[in-house]
Coordinates of C-alpha atoms in Angstrom, one line a residue:
X1303 CA 0.4 0.2 -0.3
X1304 CA 1.3 3.3 -1.2
X1305 CA 2.1 5.6 1.7
X1306 CA 1.1 9.3 2.1
X1307 CA 3.7 11.8 1.7
X1308 CA 5.8 13.6 5.2
X1309 CA 4.7 16.6 5.6
X1310 CA 8.5 18.6 6.2
X1311 CA 6.1 20.8 9.0
X1312 CA 6.1 17.1 11.1
X1313 CA 10.3 18.2 11.3
X1314 CA 10.2 20.9 12.8
X1315 CA 9.1 21.9 16.8
X1316 CA 6.3 23.9 17.9
X1317 CA 8.4 26.5 18.6
X1318 CA 9.7 26.6 15.3
X1319 CA 6.9 25.8 13.7
X1320 CA 4.7 29.4 14.9
X1321 CA 7.8 31.2 14.0
X1322 CA 7.0 30.4 10.7
X1323 CA 3.5 30.8 11.2
X1324 CA 4.3 34.2 12.2
X1325 CA 6.6 34.5 9.5
X1326 CA 4.2 34.1 7.2
X1327 CA 1.9 36.5 7.8
X1328 CA 4.3 39.1 7.8
X1329 CA 5.7 38.3 4.8
X1330 CA 2.4 39.4 3.1
X1331 CA 2.3 43.3 4.6
X1332 CA 6.1 43.6 3.4
X1333 CA 4.7 42.1 -0.4
X1334 CA 1.7 44.7 -0.6
X1335 CA 4.7 47.1 1.2
X1336 CA 7.0 47.2 -1.3
X1337 CA 4.6 46.4 -4.5
X1338 CA 1.9 49.1 -3.5
X1339 CA 5.6 51.6 -3.5
X1340 CA 6.2 50.7 -7.0
X1341 CA 3.3 50.5 -8.0
X1342 CA 2.6 54.2 -6.3
X1343 CA 6.4 55.4 -8.0
X1344 CA 5.2 53.7 -11.7
X1345 CA 1.5 56.4 -11.1
X1346 CA 3.2 59.3 -9.9
X1347 CA 6.3 59.3 -12.6
X1348 CA 3.7 58.9 -15.3
X1349 CA 1.0 61.1 -14.2
X1350 CA 4.1 63.7 -13.9
X1351 CA 5.3 63.4 -17.4
X1352 CA 2.0 63.0 -18.6
X1353 CA 1.5 66.9 -16.8
X1354 CA 4.4 68.2 -17.7
X1355 CA 4.3 66.7 -21.7
X1356 CA 1.2 69.2 -21.9
X1357 CA 3.5 72.2 -19.9
X1358 CA 6.6 72.3 -22.4
X1359 CA 4.1 72.3 -25.1
X1360 CA 2.8 75.7 -23.9
X1361 CA 6.3 76.1 -23.1
X1362 CA 8.0 75.5 -26.2
X1363 CA 5.3 77.8 -27.7
X1364 CA 5.9 80.6 -25.8
X1365 CA 9.3 81.1 -26.5
X1366 CA 8.4 80.1 -30.1
X1367 CA 6.3 83.1 -30.0
X1368 CA 10.4 85.1 -28.7
X1369 CA 11.8 83.8 -31.1
X1370 CA 8.9 84.9 -33.7
X1371 CA 8.9 88.8 -32.5
X1372 CA 12.4 88.7 -32.6
X1373 CA 12.0 87.7 -36.6
X1374 CA 9.5 90.1 -37.6
X1375 CA 11.7 93.0 -35.7
X1376 CA 15.0 92.2 -37.6
X1377 CA 13.2 91.6 -40.6
X1378 CA 11.3 95.3 -39.9
X1379 CA 14.7 96.9 -39.6
X1380 CA 15.6 95.1 -42.7
X1381 CA 12.8 96.4 -45.0
X1382 CA 13.3 99.4 -42.7
X1383 CA 13.8 102.2 -46.1
X1384 CA 16.8 103.9 -43.4
X1385 CA 18.1 100.6 -42.3
X1386 CA 18.6 100.2 -46.5
X1387 CA 19.9 103.4 -47.3
X1388 CA 23.0 102.5 -45.4
X1389 CA 25.1 101.6 -47.9
X1390 CA 29.0 102.5 -48.3
X1391 CA 29.9 104.9 -51.3
X1392 CA 32.2 107.9 -51.5
X1393 CA 28.6 109.4 -53.6
X1394 CA 27.3 110.8 -50.3
X1395 CA 29.2 113.4 -48.6
X1396 CA 30.5 112.6 -44.7
X1397 CA 27.5 115.1 -42.9
X1398 CA 25.0 112.6 -44.8
X1399 CA 26.7 109.5 -43.7
X1400 CA 27.0 110.6 -41.0
X1401 CA 23.3 111.5 -40.6
X1402 CA 22.1 107.5 -41.9
X1403 CA 24.4 106.2 -39.8
X1404 CA 22.3 108.5 -36.5
X1405 CA 18.9 107.5 -37.7
X1406 CA 19.6 103.6 -38.1
X1407 CA 21.4 104.1 -34.8
X1408 CA 17.8 105.1 -33.5
X1409 CA 16.4 103.1 -34.8
X1410 CA 18.3 99.9 -34.2
X1411 CA 18.2 101.3 -30.0
X1412 CA 14.7 102.3 -30.3
X1413 CA 13.8 98.4 -31.0
X1414 CA 16.3 97.6 -28.4
X1415 CA 13.6 98.3 -25.3
X1416 CA 12.8 95.3 -22.3
X1417 CA 8.6 94.7 -23.4
X1418 CA 6.8 94.0 -20.3
X1419 CA 8.5 94.8 -17.5
X1420 CA 10.8 91.9 -18.8
X1421 CA 14.9 91.7 -20.3
X1422 CA 15.6 93.2 -23.2
X1423 CA 16.9 92.0 -26.7
X1424 CA 19.4 94.6 -28.6
X1425 CA 20.1 94.8 -31.9
X1426 CA 23.0 95.5 -34.0
X1427 CA 24.0 96.1 -37.6
X1428 CA 27.4 94.9 -39.1
X1429 CA 27.9 96.3 -42.3
X1430 CA 31.1 95.5 -44.4
X1431 CA 32.9 98.8 -45.7
X1432 CA 36.6 97.9 -46.4
X1433 CA 36.7 101.0 -47.6
X1434 CA 36.5 103.3 -44.1
X1435 CA 33.7 105.5 -45.6
X1436 CA 32.2 105.0 -42.2
X1437 CA 36.0 105.8 -40.6
X1438 CA 34.1 108.5 -38.2
X1439 CA 31.8 105.5 -36.1
X1440 CA 33.3 102.9 -34.1
X1441 CA 34.7 99.1 -35.2
X1442 CA 33.9 97.1 -32.2
X1443 CA 30.6 96.7 -30.5
X1444 CA 30.7 99.2 -26.8
X1445 CA 28.2 99.6 -26.3
X1446 CA 24.5 96.8 -26.4
X1447 CA 23.2 98.1 -29.4
X1448 CA 24.6 100.3 -32.6
X1449 CA 25.7 100.3 -35.8
X1450 CA 29.2 99.1 -36.5
X1451 CA 30.9 98.3 -40.0
X1452 CA 34.5 96.6 -40.2
X1453 CA 36.5 95.5 -42.8
X1454 CA 38.8 91.9 -43.7
X1455 CA 40.7 92.2 -40.9
X1456 CA 38.1 92.8 -38.4
X1457 CA 35.3 90.7 -40.0
X1458 CA 33.5 88.3 -37.4
X1459 CA 34.2 85.1 -37.8
X1460 CA 29.7 84.7 -38.0
X1461 CA 29.4 86.8 -40.6
X1462 CA 29.8 84.4 -43.7
X1463 CA 28.1 82.1 -42.5
X1464 CA 25.0 84.7 -41.9
X1465 CA 25.8 85.6 -45.5
X1466 CA 24.7 82.0 -46.9
X1467 CA 21.4 81.6 -44.5
X1468 CA 20.4 83.8 -47.9
X1469 CA 18.2 86.4 -45.1
X1470 CA 17.4 83.1 -42.9
X1471 CA 17.9 83.6 -39.6
X1472 CA 19.6 81.2 -36.5
X1473 CA 20.4 80.9 -33.7
X1474 CA 24.2 80.5 -32.1
X1475 CA 26.4 82.0 -29.0
X1476 CA 28.7 84.4 -31.2
X1477 CA 32.1 86.4 -29.1
X1478 CA 31.9 89.9 -29.5
X1479 CA 33.4 92.9 -28.0
X1480 CA 32.0 94.7 -25.6
X1481 CA 33.6 97.5 -23.9
X1482 CA 37.0 96.6 -23.1
X1483 CA 36.1 93.1 -22.4
X1484 CA 34.9 89.9 -24.6
X1485 CA 31.0 88.6 -24.0
X1486 CA 29.6 85.2 -25.0
X1487 CA 25.6 85.6 -25.4
X1488 CA 23.2 83.3 -27.6
X1489 CA 22.3 85.8 -30.7
X1490 CA 19.7 86.0 -33.5
X1491 CA 21.6 86.5 -37.1
X1492 CA 20.2 86.7 -40.2
X1493 CA 22.1 88.5 -43.0
X1494 CA 20.4 92.3 -43.9
X1495 CA 19.6 92.2 -47.8
X1496 CA 19.6 94.8 -50.2
X1497 CA 16.4 95.6 -51.4
X1498 CA 16.7 97.2 -54.8
X1499 CA 18.6 94.6 -55.8
X1500 CA 18.3 91.0 -54.5
X1501 CA 21.1 89.5 -54.8
X1502 CA 23.6 91.8 -52.9
X1503 CA 23.5 92.2 -48.7
X1504 CA 24.6 95.2 -46.4
X1505 CA 25.3 93.5 -43.6
X1506 CA 24.2 90.6 -41.3
X1507 CA 21.2 92.2 -38.3
X1508 CA 21.8 89.9 -34.8
X1509 CA 20.0 90.1 -31.7
X1510 CA 22.4 89.4 -28.2
X1511 CA 21.3 88.7 -24.8
X1512 CA 19.0 86.1 -26.1
X1513 CA 19.9 83.1 -23.8
X1514 CA 18.2 86.0 -20.8
X1515 CA 15.7 86.3 -23.2
X1516 CA 15.3 82.8 -22.7
X1517 CA 16.0 81.6 -20.1
X1518 CA 13.0 84.3 -18.9
X1519 CA 10.5 82.0 -20.6
X1520 CA 12.8 78.4 -19.1
X1521 CA 12.5 80.4 -15.1
X1522 CA 8.3 80.7 -15.9
X1523 CA 8.0 76.8 -15.4
X1524 CA 8.8 75.1 -11.0
X1525 CA 10.5 71.6 -11.8
X1526 CA 11.1 70.8 -8.7
X1527 CA 15.2 70.5 -8.7
X1528 CA 15.1 69.9 -12.2
X1529 CA 16.8 71.9 -14.7
X1530 CA 14.9 73.5 -18.3
X1531 CA 16.7 73.5 -21.3
X1532 CA 16.8 75.0 -24.4
X1533 CA 19.1 73.2 -27.3
X1534 CA 19.3 73.6 -30.8
X1535 CA 19.8 70.2 -33.7
X1536 CA 23.2 68.9 -31.9
X1537 CA 22.1 69.3 -28.2
X1538 CA 23.9 72.1 -27.9
X1539 CA 22.7 74.2 -25.2
X1540 CA 21.1 77.6 -26.0
X1541 CA 20.0 78.2 -22.7
X1542 CA 20.1 77.1 -19.6
X1543 CA 17.6 77.5 -16.3
X1544 CA 21.2 76.6 -14.3
X1545 CA 23.3 79.8 -15.6
X1546 CA 26.9 78.6 -16.3
X1547 CA 25.8 75.9 -18.7
X1548 CA 25.4 77.5 -22.4
X1549 CA 27.4 76.2 -25.2
X1550 CA 27.5 72.9 -23.3
X1551 CA 26.4 69.8 -24.7
X1552 CA 23.5 68.6 -23.5
X1553 CA 23.7 64.3 -23.1
X1554 CA 20.9 62.9 -23.4
X1555 CA 20.4 58.9 -22.6
X1556 CA 20.3 57.2 -25.9
X1557 CA 17.6 55.3 -25.4
X1558 CA 15.8 58.7 -26.0
X1559 CA 17.2 59.5 -28.7
X1560 CA 17.2 56.4 -30.6
X1561 CA 12.6 57.5 -30.3
X1562 CA 13.3 60.7 -31.4
X1563 CA 15.0 59.7 -34.4
X1564 CA 12.7 56.6 -34.8
X1565 CA 9.9 59.0 -34.4
X1566 CA 8.3 59.7 -38.4
X1567 CA 7.5 63.2 -39.2
X1568 CA 4.3 64.0 -40.0
X1569 CA 3.8 64.1 -43.3
X1570 CA 3.0 68.0 -44.9
X1571 CA 4.0 71.4 -44.4
X1572 CA 0.0 71.5 -42.2
X1573 CA 0.7 69.9 -38.7
X1574 CA -1.7 71.1 -36.6
X1575 CA 0.7 69.9 -34.0
X1576 CA 3.8 72.1 -34.8
X1577 CA 6.4 70.5 -31.8
X1578 CA 6.9 66.2 -31.6
X1579 CA 6.7 65.9 -27.4
X1580 CA 9.5 62.2 -26.2
X1581 CA 9.4 61.4 -22.9
X1582 CA 11.0 58.6 -21.3
X1583 CA 11.7 57.4 -17.2
X1584 CA 14.6 55.6 -15.9
X1585 CA 15.8 55.1 -13.2
X1586 CA 17.6 58.4 -11.8
X1587 CA 15.0 61.0 -13.7
X1588 CA 12.3 61.5 -16.3
X1589 CA 13.4 63.0 -19.5
X1590 CA 10.5 64.9 -21.7
X1591 CA 11.7 66.8 -24.5
X1592 CA 9.6 69.5 -27.0
X1593 CA 11.1 69.2 -30.8
X1594 CA 10.7 71.9 -33.4
X1595 CA 10.9 70.5 -36.7
X1596 CA 11.2 73.7 -38.1
X1597 CA 14.9 74.7 -37.4
X1598 CA 15.7 71.7 -34.7
X1599 CA 15.5 73.3 -32.0
X1600 CA 14.9 71.1 -28.7
X1601 CA 13.2 72.1 -25.1
X1602 CA 14.4 69.8 -22.4
X1603 CA 12.7 69.1 -18.9
X1604 CA 15.2 67.1 -16.4
X1605 CA 13.5 66.0 -13.2
X1606 CA 15.0 64.0 -11.4
X1607 CA 13.0 61.2 -9.7
X1608 CA 14.6 61.1 -6.1
X1609 CA 12.8 65.2 -6.2
X1610 CA 8.8 63.5 -6.5
X1611 CA 9.0 60.9 -4.6
X1612 CA 10.1 63.6 -1.8
X1613 CA 6.0 63.4 -0.7
X1614 CA 5.9 59.6 -1.0
X1615 CA 8.7 58.7 0.8
X1616 CA 6.8 60.6 3.6
X1617 CA 3.6 58.0 2.9
X1618 CA 6.5 55.1 2.4
X1619 CA 7.4 56.8 6.3
X1620 CA 4.2 56.1 7.9
X1621 CA 3.1 52.6 6.1
X1622 CA 6.5 52.0 7.6
X1623 CA 5.6 53.0 10.5
X1624 CA 2.4 51.4 10.6
X1625 CA 3.9 48.1 9.6
X1626 CA 6.4 48.4 12.3
X1627 CA 3.3 48.9 14.5
X1628 CA 2.0 46.2 12.8
X1629 CA 4.7 43.5 13.3
X1630 CA 4.8 45.0 16.6
X1631 CA 1.4 44.1 17.7
X1632 CA 1.7 40.7 16.1
X1633 CA 4.9 39.9 18.4
X1634 CA 2.7 40.8 21.7
X1635 CA 0.2 38.5 20.5
X1636 CA 2.8 35.6 19.0
X1637 CA 4.3 36.5 22.8
X1638 CA 0.6 35.7 24.1
X1639 CA -0.7 32.5 22.5
X1640 CA 2.8 31.5 23.0
X1641 CA 2.3 31.6 27.7
X1642 CA -1.0 31.1 26.8
X1643 CA -0.8 27.8 24.3
X1644 CA 2.3 27.1 23.5
X1645 CA 4.0 26.9 27.3
X1646 CA 1.3 24.3 28.8
X1647 CA 2.0 22.6 25.3
X1648 CA 5.4 22.6 26.4
X1649 CA 5.3 20.5 29.9
X1650 CA 2.2 18.7 28.6
X1651 CA 5.2 17.1 26.0
X1652 CA 7.9 17.0 29.2
X1653 CA 5.5 14.9 31.3
X1654 CA 4.8 12.9 28.4
X1655 CA 8.4 12.7 27.5
X1656 CA 9.5 11.6 31.3
X1657 CA 6.3 9.9 31.8
X1658 CA 7.0 6.3 33.1
X1659 CA 4.1 3.4 33.7
X1660 CA 3.8 3.1 37.6
X1661 CA 5.2 6.7 38.7
X1662 CA 3.6 9.0 40.6
X1663 CA 1.5 11.3 38.6
X1664 CA 1.7 14.7 39.5
X1665 CA -1.2 17.4 40.2
X1666 CA -2.9 18.5 37.0
X1667 CA -1.5 21.8 36.0
X1668 CA -4.1 25.1 34.7
X1669 CA -6.7 22.5 36.0
X1670 CA -8.9 25.7 36.2
X1671 CA -8.4 26.1 32.2
X1672 CA -12.3 25.1 30.5
X1673 CA -10.6 25.1 26.8
X1674 CA -9.1 22.7 24.6
X1675 CA -5.5 22.9 25.9
X1676 CA -7.4 22.2 29.1
X1677 CA -9.5 19.6 28.7
X1678 CA -6.1 18.1 27.5
X1679 CA -4.4 18.2 30.2
X1680 CA -7.4 17.2 32.5
X1681 CA -7.0 14.0 30.0
X1682 CA -4.0 13.4 29.5
X1683 CA -2.9 13.1 32.9
X1684 CA -6.1 11.4 33.6
X1685 CA -5.5 9.2 31.1
X1686 CA -1.6 9.3 32.5
X1687 CA -3.6 7.9 36.8
X1688 CA -5.8 4.9 34.4
X1689 CA -3.0 3.8 32.8
X1690 CA -1.7 3.4 37.2
X1691 CA -4.6 2.0 38.2
X1692 CA -4.5 -0.8 35.4
X1693 CA -0.8 -1.6 35.9
X1694 CA -1.5 -1.9 39.7
X1695 CA -4.5 -4.0 38.5
X1696 CA -2.1 -5.9 36.6
X1697 CA 0.7 -6.4 39.2
X1698 CA -2.0 -8.3 40.7
X1699 CA -3.1 -9.8 38.3
X1700 CA 0.1 -11.6 38.0
X1701 CA 0.7 -11.5 41.1
X1702 CA -2.4 -14.7 41.0
X1703 CA -1.6 -15.4 38.0
X1704 CA 2.2 -17.0 38.9
X1705 CA 0.2 -18.7 42.1
X1706 CA -1.9 -20.2 40.2
X1707 CA 1.6 -21.5 38.2
X1708 CA 2.7 -22.4 41.6
X1709 CA -0.2 -24.7 42.0
X1710 CA 0.1 -26.3 38.3
X1711 CA 3.3 -27.6 38.9
X1712 CA 1.8 -28.8 42.4
X1713 CA 0.1 -30.5 40.6
X1714 CA 2.6 -31.6 38.2
X1715 CA 4.1 -34.0 40.7
X1716 CA 1.9 -37.3 40.1
X1717 CA 2.1 -37.1 36.3
X1718 CA 6.2 -36.6 36.8
X1719 CA 5.5 -39.5 39.6
X1720 CA 3.8 -41.3 37.2
X1721 CA 6.8 -41.3 34.6
X1722 CA 9.3 -41.9 37.1
X1723 CA 7.5 -44.9 37.9
X1724 CA 7.3 -45.9 34.7
X1725 CA 11.2 -45.4 34.0
X1726 CA 11.8 -47.5 37.0
X1727 CA 9.3 -50.8 35.7
X1728 CA 11.1 -50.1 31.9
X1729 CA 14.7 -51.0 33.9
X1730 CA 13.1 -53.9 36.3
X1731 CA 11.8 -55.2 33.2
X1732 CA 14.9 -55.1 31.0
X1733 CA 16.2 -56.7 34.0
X1734 CA 14.0 -60.0 33.5
X1735 CA 14.3 -60.3 29.9
X1736 CA 11.0 -58.8 29.5
X1737 CA 12.2 -56.7 26.3
X1738 CA 8.5 -56.7 24.4
X1739 CA 6.7 -55.3 27.7
X1740 CA 10.3 -53.1 28.8
X1741 CA 10.2 -51.1 24.9
X1742 CA 6.8 -50.5 25.5
X1743 CA 7.2 -48.6 28.2
X1744 CA 9.5 -46.9 27.6
X1745 CA 7.6 -46.0 24.7
X1746 CA 4.6 -44.2 26.7
X1747 CA 7.4 -42.7 29.1
X1748 CA 8.4 -40.7 25.7
X1749 CA 5.2 -39.7 25.9
X1750 CA 4.5 -38.6 29.0
X1751 CA 8.4 -36.5 28.8
X1752 CA 7.4 -35.2 26.0
X1753 CA 3.3 -33.9 26.2
X1754 CA 4.5 -32.7 30.1
X1755 CA 7.8 -30.5 28.0
X1756 CA 8.5 -28.2 31.6
X1757 CA 5.4 -26.0 30.6
X1758 CA 6.1 -25.3 27.7
X1759 CA 3.4 -25.0 24.9
X1760 CA 6.4 -25.0 22.5
X1761 CA 7.9 -27.2 21.4
X1762 CA 12.0 -28.0 19.0
X1763 CA 10.7 -30.4 15.6
X1764 CA 13.0 -32.8 17.0
X1765 CA 11.1 -33.3 20.0
X1766 CA 7.7 -33.7 18.2
X1767 CA 8.7 -36.1 16.3
X1768 CA 10.8 -37.4 19.3
X1769 CA 6.7 -37.8 20.5
X1770 CA 5.6 -38.9 17.3
X1771 CA 7.7 -42.0 16.4
X1772 CA 7.0 -42.9 20.3
X1773 CA 3.4 -43.4 19.7
X1774 CA 4.0 -45.1 16.2
X1775 CA 6.0 -47.4 17.9
X1776 CA 3.4 -48.5 20.2
X1777 CA 0.0 -48.2 18.4
X1778 CA 2.0 -50.8 16.0
X1779 CA 3.1 -53.1 18.8
X1780 CA -0.5 -52.4 21.0
X1781 CA -2.1 -53.2 17.5
X1782 CA 0.1 -55.4 15.7
X1783 CA -0.3 -53.5 12.5
X1784 CA 1.9 -53.8 9.4
X1785 CA 1.8 -50.7 8.0
X1786 CA 4.9 -48.7 6.7
X1787 CA 6.1 -45.8 8.1
X1788 CA 8.1 -43.3 6.3
X1789 CA 10.2 -40.1 7.8
X1790 CA 11.4 -37.5 5.8
X1791 CA 12.8 -34.8 7.2
X1792 CA 16.2 -33.0 6.9
X1793 CA 18.2 -31.7 9.7
X1794 CA 17.8 -28.1 8.7
X1795 CA 14.3 -28.0 9.6
X1796 CA 15.0 -29.5 13.3
X1797 CA 15.4 -27.2 15.1
X1798 CA 12.6 -25.0 13.9
X1799 CA 9.4 -24.6 17.5
X1800 CA 6.1 -26.4 17.3
X1801 CA 3.1 -26.4 19.3
X1802 CA 3.5 -29.2 21.8
X1803 CA 1.0 -32.8 20.5
X1804 CA 0.6 -31.2 16.5
X1805 CA 1.5 -34.4 14.7
X1806 CA 0.3 -36.9 16.9
X1807 CA -3.4 -36.6 16.6
X1808 CA -2.5 -36.1 12.7
X1809 CA -0.7 -39.6 12.6
X1810 CA -4.1 -40.7 15.0
X1811 CA -5.6 -39.9 12.0
X1812 CA -3.8 -41.6 8.8
X1813 CA -4.3 -44.3 10.7
X1814 CA -7.4 -45.0 11.6
X1815 CA -8.8 -43.1 8.8
X1816 CA -5.8 -44.2 6.5
X1817 CA -4.3 -47.6 5.7
X1818 CA -5.9 -49.0 9.4
X1819 CA -7.1 -52.3 7.4
X1820 CA -4.5 -52.2 4.3
X1821 CA -1.7 -53.7 6.4
X1822 CA 1.4 -54.4 4.0
X1823 CA 0.3 -51.8 2.1
X1824 CA -0.6 -48.9 4.0
X1825 CA 2.0 -46.7 3.8
X1826 CA 2.4 -43.6 6.3
X1827 CA 4.5 -40.4 5.2
X1828 CA 6.1 -37.6 7.8
X1829 CA 8.1 -35.3 5.8
X1830 CA 9.2 -31.8 6.4
X1831 CA 10.7 -29.2 4.0
X1832 CA 12.2 -25.7 4.0
X1833 CA 11.3 -22.5 1.4
X1834 CA 12.8 -19.3 2.6
X1835 CA 11.6 -18.3 6.1
X1836 CA 8.4 -20.9 6.5
X1837 CA 8.4 -24.7 7.2
X1838 CA 6.0 -27.2 6.0
X1839 CA 5.3 -30.2 7.7
X1840 CA 3.3 -33.0 5.8
X1841 CA 1.6 -36.3 7.2
X1842 CA 0.3 -37.8 4.4
X1843 CA -0.9 -42.2 4.1
X1844 CA -2.2 -43.6 0.9
X1845 CA -5.5 -44.7 2.8
X1846 CA -9.1 -45.3 0.1
X1847 CA -11.6 -44.3 1.6
X1848 CA -13.7 -41.5 0.7
X1849 CA -12.4 -37.6 3.0
X1850 CA -15.1 -34.7 2.8
X1851 CA -13.0 -31.9 2.1
X1852 CA -14.9 -29.4 2.4
X1853 CA -16.6 -30.6 6.0
X1854 CA -12.5 -30.6 7.2
X1855 CA -12.3 -26.9 5.9
X1856 CA -15.1 -25.9 7.5
X1857 CA -14.1 -26.9 11.0
X1858 CA -10.8 -25.8 10.7
X1859 CA -11.7 -22.1 10.2
X1860 CA -15.8 -21.0 10.9
X1861 CA -16.5 -20.1 13.8
X1862 CA -19.8 -22.1 14.7
X1863 CA -18.8 -26.0 13.9
X1864 CA -20.4 -28.9 15.2
X1865 CA -17.9 -30.3 17.1
X1866 CA -19.0 -34.1 16.4
X1867 CA -17.0 -33.8 13.1
X1868 CA -14.1 -33.4 15.5
X1869 CA -11.9 -31.9 17.8
X1870 CA -8.2 -32.5 17.1
X1871 CA -7.1 -30.8 14.2
X1872 CA -9.3 -27.6 14.7
X1873 CA -7.4 -27.8 18.3
X1874 CA -4.4 -28.3 16.6
X1875 CA -4.8 -25.3 14.0
X1876 CA -6.3 -23.0 16.0
X1877 CA -3.4 -22.8 18.4
X1878 CA -0.9 -22.6 15.9
X1879 CA -2.8 -19.5 14.4
X1880 CA -2.6 -18.1 18.2
X1881 CA 1.5 -18.5 18.0
X1882 CA 2.2 -17.3 15.0
X1883 CA -0.8 -15.5 12.5
X1884 CA -3.9 -16.7 10.8
X1885 CA -1.1 -16.2 7.8
X1886 CA -0.4 -19.5 9.5
X1887 CA -2.6 -23.6 10.2
X1888 CA -3.2 -26.5 9.0
X1889 CA -4.6 -27.3 5.9
X1890 CA -6.1 -30.8 4.3
X1891 CA -5.8 -31.9 0.8
X1892 CA -6.5 -35.0 -1.8
X1893 CA -3.3 -36.9 -3.0
X1894 CA -3.1 -37.1 -6.7
X1895 CA -1.9 -40.5 -6.0
X1896 CA -4.8 -41.7 -4.0
X1897 CA -5.2 -40.9 0.2
X1898 CA -4.9 -37.7 2.3
X1899 CA -1.7 -35.2 2.7
X1900 CA -2.0 -33.5 6.0
X1901 CA -0.5 -30.1 5.6
X1902 CA 0.9 -27.7 8.3
X1903 CA 2.4 -24.4 7.5
X1904 CA 4.5 -22.2 10.1
X1905 CA 7.2 -19.3 10.3
X1906 CA 11.0 -20.7 10.8
X1907 CA 11.4 -19.8 14.6
X1908 CA 13.5 -21.0 16.9
X1909 CA 13.9 -21.5 20.9
X1910 CA 16.4 -18.8 22.2
X1911 CA 19.6 -20.0 23.7
X1912 CA 19.7 -20.6 27.2
X1913 CA 22.3 -18.5 29.2

């Protein structure tokens, strides 16, 4: 039969099981705490990202409006007739050149005025004057705005690039002279074309301090410890909410740059949404990018994750406090149940381990308890007391049994006296020459000796065979039977144990019901064999009488039978089963050669050696 799998918890004691139970109860709280924080962080990051995506669009729109305003002003300045008259030529008198210069200078100063209290954008016009017709004008920038003339030697480095853009404005960080120092500034640069001659250019108009103007728009957005950067198409910072970063390269995550490259541009020029937005959440920061596909400029929000999680960390600490309080409460409850439940059970287990049957049982602890533990302890202690009472009762019964055995020994004195008397008669008959009588007396004494067997119920097969042999000899001499007896007993089985007087009734049945009237033709065969741990003993005869096998089986195996059919073989069968179990016993079957076979099956057990 297949057994149930062993429960691994059974290898732990109750204390270890209780600690394991506490850990099982607490672990889900920690897992829930960890999972809740993780999901809360994700939700917070996603919500913040979505909110800043909308904000960056508005912020970028404001910046574009500022740029568009600057672009319109530069276009107005370029198309102004006053600006178009400022062409270096020797046809004008010096005083006329001075007047033109002064008008353009005032025009530029008029547009370089702060609007709505914000930072001003300063406009300057650079004109190529290789012949130095405007010798009276300053050759280098000494004020925030003005008109400056230069030759090939003093030509700014950005002049040729501006001319190559053919009137298209662009932004770049340039270095220009302001007084006696050089200043880096973000400038909007645009070539000034000649309205009268579309192929020629008068000079280059620049709008300086654009970085300060853009910084105003960047500072209008408040990021929690974040950085806002406005970059060109190559990610060079044009303006930043943090000072000192202009002109540096902005490092963006590779995944974000790959996403920008992979995201397709909307087809056509009629785009409802002029900006494309991208976002990326990393372990350290949240990146939100808005790109103007027309000029390639980007507005970048970089928000540290930890700054967003400050409020959530406060919530985390509250949850952690609740978790610690829960653990403390769980520990208190566990200690309470340990003292209320486990301590009495430990005492009970200690009592069970140390209890010895018959030992005085102490007073029942926790007798006032009426719960299951109290009932269990009271029942176990009461059971130990009842067991002690049964032990004392058995002790008295054993004493009475010993007294009965003594009485039985006293009663066996007479059979022993008869046995000793038969021995004396045997020797007297032998001395008087009456050998046949003496032999019969000797066989009879053997029967009595083995029948007594010193009170033993199980004897060696060797002794049982001696008893059976003595019975056969007496029977043959008493009734002058002439049947043949065949013994086939190997030495290996002679020492096994068998209930005494088991073979004699079977041999008696074989004689009476088998070979009694067959003379020399009658054969009784007694054999034994050892097969592993089982011994089979057979008593066979070649009698010709028909025997009812079904009646014999009923006699041997049914509880209620008619004992008139015979009692001896049933007694043998029951004694074998009482000693060795229901797997062993006596059975009958017909022999193929004729006659019957009585079969005894026994376990191969041996007597303990006498010390």
